[in-house]
PDB file of C-alpha atoms in Angstrom:
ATOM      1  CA  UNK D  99     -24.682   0.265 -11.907  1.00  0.00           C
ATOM      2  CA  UNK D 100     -25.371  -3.248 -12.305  1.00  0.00           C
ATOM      3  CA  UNK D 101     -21.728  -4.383 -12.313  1.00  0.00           C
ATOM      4  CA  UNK D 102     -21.585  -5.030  -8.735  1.00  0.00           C
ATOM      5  CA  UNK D 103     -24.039  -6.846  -5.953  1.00  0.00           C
ATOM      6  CA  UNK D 104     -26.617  -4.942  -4.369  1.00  0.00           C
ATOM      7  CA  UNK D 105     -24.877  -6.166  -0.949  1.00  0.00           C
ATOM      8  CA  UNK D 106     -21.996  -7.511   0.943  1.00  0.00           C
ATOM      9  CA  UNK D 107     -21.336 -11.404   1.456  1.00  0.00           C
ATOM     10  CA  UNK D 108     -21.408 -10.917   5.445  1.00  0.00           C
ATOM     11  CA  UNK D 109     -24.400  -9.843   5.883  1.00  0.00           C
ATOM     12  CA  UNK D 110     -23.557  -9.804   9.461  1.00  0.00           C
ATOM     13  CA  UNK D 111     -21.497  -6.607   9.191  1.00  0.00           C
ATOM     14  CA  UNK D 112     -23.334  -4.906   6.476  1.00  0.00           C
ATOM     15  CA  UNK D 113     -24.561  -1.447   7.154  1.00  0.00           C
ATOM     16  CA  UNK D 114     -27.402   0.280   5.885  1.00  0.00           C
ATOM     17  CA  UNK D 115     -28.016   2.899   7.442  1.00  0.00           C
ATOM     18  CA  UNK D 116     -27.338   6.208   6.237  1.00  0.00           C
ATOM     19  CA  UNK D 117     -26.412   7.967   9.238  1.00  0.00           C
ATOM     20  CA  UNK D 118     -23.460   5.020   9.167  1.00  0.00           C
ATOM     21  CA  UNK D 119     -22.119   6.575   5.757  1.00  0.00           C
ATOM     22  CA  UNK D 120     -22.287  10.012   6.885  1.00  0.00           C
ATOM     23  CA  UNK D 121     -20.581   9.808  10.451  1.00  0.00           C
ATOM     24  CA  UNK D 122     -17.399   7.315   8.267  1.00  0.00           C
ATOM     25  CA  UNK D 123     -17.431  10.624   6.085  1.00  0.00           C
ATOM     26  CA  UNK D 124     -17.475  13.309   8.211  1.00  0.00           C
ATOM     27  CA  UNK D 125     -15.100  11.784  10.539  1.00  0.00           C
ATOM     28  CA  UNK D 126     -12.149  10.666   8.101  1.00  0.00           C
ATOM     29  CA  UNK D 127      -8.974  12.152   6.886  1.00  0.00           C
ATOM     30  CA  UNK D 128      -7.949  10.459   3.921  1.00  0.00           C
ATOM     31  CA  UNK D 129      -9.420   8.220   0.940  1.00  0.00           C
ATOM     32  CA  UNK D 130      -8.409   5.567  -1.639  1.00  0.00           C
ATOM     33  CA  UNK D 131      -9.816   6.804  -5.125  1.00  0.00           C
ATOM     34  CA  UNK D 132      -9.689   4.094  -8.391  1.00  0.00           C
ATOM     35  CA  UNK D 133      -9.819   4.863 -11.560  1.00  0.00           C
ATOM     36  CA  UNK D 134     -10.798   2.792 -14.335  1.00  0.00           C
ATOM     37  CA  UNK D 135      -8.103   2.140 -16.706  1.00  0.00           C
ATOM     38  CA  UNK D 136      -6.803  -0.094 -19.082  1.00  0.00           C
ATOM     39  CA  UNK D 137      -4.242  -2.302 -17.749  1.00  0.00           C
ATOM     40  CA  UNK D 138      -3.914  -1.798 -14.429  1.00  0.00           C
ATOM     41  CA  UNK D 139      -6.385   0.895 -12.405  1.00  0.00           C
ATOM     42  CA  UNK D 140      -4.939   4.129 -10.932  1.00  0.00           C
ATOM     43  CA  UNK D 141      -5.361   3.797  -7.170  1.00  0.00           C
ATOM     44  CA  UNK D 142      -4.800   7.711  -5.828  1.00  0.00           C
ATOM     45  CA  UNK D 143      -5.078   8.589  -1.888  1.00  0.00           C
ATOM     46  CA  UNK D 144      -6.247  12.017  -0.959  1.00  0.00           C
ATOM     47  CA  UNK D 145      -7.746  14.219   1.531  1.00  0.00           C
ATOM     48  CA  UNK D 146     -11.662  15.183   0.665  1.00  0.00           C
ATOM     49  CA  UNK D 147     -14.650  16.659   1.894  1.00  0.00           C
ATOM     50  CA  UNK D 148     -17.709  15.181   2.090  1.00  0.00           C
ATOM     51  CA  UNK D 149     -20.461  17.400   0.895  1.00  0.00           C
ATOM     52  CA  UNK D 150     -23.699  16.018   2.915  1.00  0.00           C
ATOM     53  CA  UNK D 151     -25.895  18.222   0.493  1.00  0.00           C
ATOM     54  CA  UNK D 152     -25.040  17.441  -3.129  1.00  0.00           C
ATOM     55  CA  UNK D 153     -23.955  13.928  -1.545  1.00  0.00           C
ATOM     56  CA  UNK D 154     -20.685  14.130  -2.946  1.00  0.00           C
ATOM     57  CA  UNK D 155     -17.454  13.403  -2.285  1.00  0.00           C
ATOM     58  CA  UNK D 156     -14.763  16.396  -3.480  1.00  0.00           C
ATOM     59  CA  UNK D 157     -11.104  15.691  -3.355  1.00  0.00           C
ATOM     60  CA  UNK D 158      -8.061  17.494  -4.592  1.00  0.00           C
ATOM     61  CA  UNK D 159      -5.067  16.344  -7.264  1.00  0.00           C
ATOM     62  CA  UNK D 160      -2.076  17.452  -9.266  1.00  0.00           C
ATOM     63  CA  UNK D 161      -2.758  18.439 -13.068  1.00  0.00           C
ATOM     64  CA  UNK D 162       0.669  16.482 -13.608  1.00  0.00           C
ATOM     65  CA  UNK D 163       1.426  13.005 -13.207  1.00  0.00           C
ATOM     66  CA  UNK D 164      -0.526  10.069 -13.529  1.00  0.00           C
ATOM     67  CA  UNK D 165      -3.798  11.509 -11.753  1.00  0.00           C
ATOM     68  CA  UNK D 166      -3.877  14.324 -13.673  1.00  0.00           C
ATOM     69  CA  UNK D 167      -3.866  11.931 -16.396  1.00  0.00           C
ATOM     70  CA  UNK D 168      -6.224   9.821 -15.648  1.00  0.00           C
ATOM     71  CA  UNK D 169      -8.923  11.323 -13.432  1.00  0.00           C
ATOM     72  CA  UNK D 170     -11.257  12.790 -15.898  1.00  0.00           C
ATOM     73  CA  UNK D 171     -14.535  13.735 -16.513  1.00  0.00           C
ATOM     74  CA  UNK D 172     -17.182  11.373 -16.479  1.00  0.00           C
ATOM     75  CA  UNK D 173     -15.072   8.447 -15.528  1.00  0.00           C
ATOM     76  CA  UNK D 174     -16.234   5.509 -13.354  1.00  0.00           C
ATOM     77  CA  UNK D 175     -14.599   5.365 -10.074  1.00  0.00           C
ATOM     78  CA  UNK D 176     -14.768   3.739  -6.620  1.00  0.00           C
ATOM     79  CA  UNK D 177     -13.661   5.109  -3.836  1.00  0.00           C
ATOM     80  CA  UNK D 178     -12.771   3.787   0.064  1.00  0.00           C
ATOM     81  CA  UNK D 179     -12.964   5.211   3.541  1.00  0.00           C
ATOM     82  CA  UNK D 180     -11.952   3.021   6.356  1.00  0.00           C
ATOM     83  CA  UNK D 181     -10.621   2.771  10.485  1.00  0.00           C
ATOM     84  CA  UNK D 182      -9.358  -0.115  11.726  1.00  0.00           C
ATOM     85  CA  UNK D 183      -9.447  -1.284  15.385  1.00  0.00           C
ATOM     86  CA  UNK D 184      -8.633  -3.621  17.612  1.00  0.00           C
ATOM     87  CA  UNK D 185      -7.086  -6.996  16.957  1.00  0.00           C
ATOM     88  CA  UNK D 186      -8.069  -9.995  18.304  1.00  0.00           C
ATOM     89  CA  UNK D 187      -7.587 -13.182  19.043  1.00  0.00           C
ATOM     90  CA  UNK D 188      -9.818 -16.613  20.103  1.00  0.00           C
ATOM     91  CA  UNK D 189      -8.907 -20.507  20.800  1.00  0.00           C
ATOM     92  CA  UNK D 190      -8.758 -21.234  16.997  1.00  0.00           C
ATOM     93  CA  UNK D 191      -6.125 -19.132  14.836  1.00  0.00           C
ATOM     94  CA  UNK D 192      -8.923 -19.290  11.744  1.00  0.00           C
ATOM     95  CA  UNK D 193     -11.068 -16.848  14.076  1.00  0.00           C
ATOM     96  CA  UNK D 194      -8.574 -14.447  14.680  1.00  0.00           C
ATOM     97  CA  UNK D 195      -9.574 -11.351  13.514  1.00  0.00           C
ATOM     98  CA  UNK D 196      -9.367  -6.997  13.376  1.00  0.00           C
ATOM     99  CA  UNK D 197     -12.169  -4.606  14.104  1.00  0.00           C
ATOM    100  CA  UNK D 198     -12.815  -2.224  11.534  1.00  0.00           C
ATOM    101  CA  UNK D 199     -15.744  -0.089   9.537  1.00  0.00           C
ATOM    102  CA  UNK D 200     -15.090   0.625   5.923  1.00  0.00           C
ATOM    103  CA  UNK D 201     -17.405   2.048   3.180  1.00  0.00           C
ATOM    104  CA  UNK D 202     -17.277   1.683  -0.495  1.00  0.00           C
ATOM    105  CA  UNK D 203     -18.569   4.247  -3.012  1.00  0.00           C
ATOM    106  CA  UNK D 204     -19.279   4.176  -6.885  1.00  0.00           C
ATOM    107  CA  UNK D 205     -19.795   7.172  -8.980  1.00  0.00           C
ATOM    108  CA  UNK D 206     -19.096   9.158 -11.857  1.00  0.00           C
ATOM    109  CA  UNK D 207     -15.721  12.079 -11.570  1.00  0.00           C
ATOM    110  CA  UNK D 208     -16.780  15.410 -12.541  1.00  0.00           C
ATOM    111  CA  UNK D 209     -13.887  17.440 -12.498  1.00  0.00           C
ATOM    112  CA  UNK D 210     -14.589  21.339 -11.115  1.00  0.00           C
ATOM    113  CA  UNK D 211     -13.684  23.543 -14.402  1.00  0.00           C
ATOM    114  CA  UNK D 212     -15.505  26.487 -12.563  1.00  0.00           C
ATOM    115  CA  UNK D 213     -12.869  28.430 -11.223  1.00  0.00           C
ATOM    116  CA  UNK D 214     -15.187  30.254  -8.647  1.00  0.00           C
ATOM    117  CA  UNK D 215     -16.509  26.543  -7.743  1.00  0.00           C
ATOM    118  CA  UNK D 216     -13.013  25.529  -7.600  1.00  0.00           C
ATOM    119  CA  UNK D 217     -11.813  27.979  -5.075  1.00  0.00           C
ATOM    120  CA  UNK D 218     -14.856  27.938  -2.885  1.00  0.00           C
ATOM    121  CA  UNK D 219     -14.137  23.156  -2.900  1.00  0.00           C
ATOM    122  CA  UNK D 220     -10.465  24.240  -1.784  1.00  0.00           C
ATOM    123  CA  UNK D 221     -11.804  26.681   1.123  1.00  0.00           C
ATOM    124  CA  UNK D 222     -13.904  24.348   1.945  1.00  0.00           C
ATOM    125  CA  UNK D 223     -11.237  21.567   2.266  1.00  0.00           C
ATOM    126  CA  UNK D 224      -9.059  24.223   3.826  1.00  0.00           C
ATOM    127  CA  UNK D 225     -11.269  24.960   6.611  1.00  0.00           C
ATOM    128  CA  UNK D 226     -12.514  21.319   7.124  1.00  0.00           C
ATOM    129  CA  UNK D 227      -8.868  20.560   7.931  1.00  0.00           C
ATOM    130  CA  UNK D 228      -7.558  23.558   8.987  1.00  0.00           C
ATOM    131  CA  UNK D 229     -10.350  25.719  10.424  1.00  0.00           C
ATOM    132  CA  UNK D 230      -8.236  25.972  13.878  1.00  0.00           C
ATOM    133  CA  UNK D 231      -5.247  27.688  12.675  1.00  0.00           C
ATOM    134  CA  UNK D 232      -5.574  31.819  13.133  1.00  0.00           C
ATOM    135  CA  UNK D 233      -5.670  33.318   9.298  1.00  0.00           C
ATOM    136  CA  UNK D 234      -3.429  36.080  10.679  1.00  0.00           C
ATOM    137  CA  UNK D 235      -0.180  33.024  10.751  1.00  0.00           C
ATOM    138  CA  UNK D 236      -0.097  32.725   7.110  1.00  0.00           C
ATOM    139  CA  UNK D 237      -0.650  34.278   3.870  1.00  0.00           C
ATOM    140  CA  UNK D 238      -4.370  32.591   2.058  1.00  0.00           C
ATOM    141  CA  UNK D 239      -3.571  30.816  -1.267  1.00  0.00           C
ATOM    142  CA  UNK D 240      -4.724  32.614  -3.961  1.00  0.00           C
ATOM    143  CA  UNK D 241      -6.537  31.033  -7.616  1.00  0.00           C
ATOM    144  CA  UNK D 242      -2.480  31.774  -9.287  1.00  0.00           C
ATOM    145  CA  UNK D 243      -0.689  29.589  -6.429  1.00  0.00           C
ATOM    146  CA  UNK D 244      -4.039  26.952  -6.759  1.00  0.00           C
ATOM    147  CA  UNK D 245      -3.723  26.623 -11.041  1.00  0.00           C
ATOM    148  CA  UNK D 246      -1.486  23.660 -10.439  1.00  0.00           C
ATOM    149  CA  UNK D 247      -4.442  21.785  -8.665  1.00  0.00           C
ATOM    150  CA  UNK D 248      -7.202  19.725 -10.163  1.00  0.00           C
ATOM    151  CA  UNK D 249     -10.334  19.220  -7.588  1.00  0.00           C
ATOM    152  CA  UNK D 250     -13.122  16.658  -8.747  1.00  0.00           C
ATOM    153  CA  UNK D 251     -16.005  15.769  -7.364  1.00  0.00           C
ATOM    154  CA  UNK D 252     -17.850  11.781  -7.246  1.00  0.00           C
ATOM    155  CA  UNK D 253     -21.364  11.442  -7.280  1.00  0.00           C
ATOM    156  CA  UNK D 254     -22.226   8.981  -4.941  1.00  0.00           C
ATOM    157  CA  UNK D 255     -24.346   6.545  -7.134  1.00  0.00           C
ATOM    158  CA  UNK D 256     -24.429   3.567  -4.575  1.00  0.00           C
ATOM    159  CA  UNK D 257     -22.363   2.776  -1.171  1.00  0.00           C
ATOM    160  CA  UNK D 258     -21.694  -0.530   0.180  1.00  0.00           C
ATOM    161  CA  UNK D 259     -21.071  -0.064   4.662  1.00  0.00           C
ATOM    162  CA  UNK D 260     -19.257  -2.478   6.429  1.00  0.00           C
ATOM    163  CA  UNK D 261     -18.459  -2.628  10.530  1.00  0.00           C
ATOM    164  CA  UNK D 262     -16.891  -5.225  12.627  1.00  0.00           C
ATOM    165  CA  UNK D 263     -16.503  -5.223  16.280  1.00  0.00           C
ATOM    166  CA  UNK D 264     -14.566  -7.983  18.774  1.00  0.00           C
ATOM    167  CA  UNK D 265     -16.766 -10.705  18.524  1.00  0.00           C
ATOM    168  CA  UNK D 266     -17.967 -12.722  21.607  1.00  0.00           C
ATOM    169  CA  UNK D 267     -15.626 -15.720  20.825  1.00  0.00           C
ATOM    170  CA  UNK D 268     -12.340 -13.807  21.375  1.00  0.00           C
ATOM    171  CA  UNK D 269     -10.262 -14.358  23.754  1.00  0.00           C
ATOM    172  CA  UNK D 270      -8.248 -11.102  23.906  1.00  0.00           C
ATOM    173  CA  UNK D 271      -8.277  -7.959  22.108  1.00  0.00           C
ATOM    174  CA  UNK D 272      -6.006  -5.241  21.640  1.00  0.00           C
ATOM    175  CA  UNK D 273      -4.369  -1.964  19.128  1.00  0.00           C
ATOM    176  CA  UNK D 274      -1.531  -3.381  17.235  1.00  0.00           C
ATOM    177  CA  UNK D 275       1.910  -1.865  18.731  1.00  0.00           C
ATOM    178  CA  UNK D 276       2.589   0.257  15.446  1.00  0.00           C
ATOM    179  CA  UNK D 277       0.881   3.290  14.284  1.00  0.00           C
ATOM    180  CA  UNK D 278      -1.331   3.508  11.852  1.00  0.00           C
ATOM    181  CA  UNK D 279      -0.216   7.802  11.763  1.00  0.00           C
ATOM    182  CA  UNK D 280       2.453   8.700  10.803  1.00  0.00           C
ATOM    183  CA  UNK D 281       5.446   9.696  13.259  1.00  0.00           C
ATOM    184  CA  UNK D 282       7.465  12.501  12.525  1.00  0.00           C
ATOM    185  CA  UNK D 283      11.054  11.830  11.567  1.00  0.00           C
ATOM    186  CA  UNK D 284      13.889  13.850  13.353  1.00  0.00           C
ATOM    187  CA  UNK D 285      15.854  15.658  10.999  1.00  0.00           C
TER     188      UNK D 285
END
């Protein structure tokens, strides 16, 4: 993987630490997959599961549509997990600024052919999310009700860590007054 640096320009807010990647895993919803492609590269946003022991990342996708198209075996991909924080300000506008930690992983897609393999990623995904919700209030999917989903896995080949905090030269700092979740709508 010698296409990309070794390292981030700020060294400042690099993160090496392994513990780092794991905790920005474990303790995220969503992530920003891309796809190598020619023209323009597929950007697709799912839900995964980190899985600390094969150190991959497993997320799900439609067989139709562009993903389904695109997101194939042995396919180079990078993927991206971030939070944001507080903003902040200082006496100069060029140091104004927003917390955040963010990592960046590279790897190759293997997609999960396996149906037994395939079932046991979407439990696993099922009870990451939904773990809290009694199995006696709904009816469990089934492998016929999962055939229109694709799950893949990336093989974390390298990770880049980023983390800023409010630095000491602000002047104020504060959570922006939208939301970053989404609201529900009334209907």
């Amino acid at each position: 993987m010698n296409q990309y640096p070794q390292s981030v320009r700020r060294k400042d807010r690099q993160e090496t630490d392994n513990a780092f990647l794991h905790e920005m895993l474990n303790n995220s919803v969503s992530c920003s997959i891309a796809i190598e492609k020619e023209g323009y590269p597929l950007i697709h946003v799912a839900f995964y599961h980190f899985d600390e022991a094969s150190n991959d990342i497993v997320f799900h996708f439609s067989k139709h549509g562009h993903a389904g198209e695109e997101i194939t075996d042995g396919k180079k991909a990078s993927i991206s997990v971030y939070k944001y924080g507080r903003l902040y300000t200082a006496s100069k506008a060029v140091d104004f600024g927003c917390e955040y930690q963010s990592v960046i992983l590279y790897g190759k897609i293997r997609v999960i052919d396996d149906e037994q393999e395939r079932m046991q990623a979407m439990s696993d995904f099922f009870d990451r999310y939904f773990a809290h919700i009694p199995r006696s209030s709904y009816e469990a999917f089934t492998a016929t009700q999962a055939k229109p989903i694709h799950v893949a896995k990336l093989r974390i080949e390298q990770w880049f860590g980023k983390e800023h905090a409010v630095p000491p030269l602000a002047t104020d700092a504060f959570f922006p007054d939208f939301s970053a979740v989404m609201e529900p709508r009334d209907e």
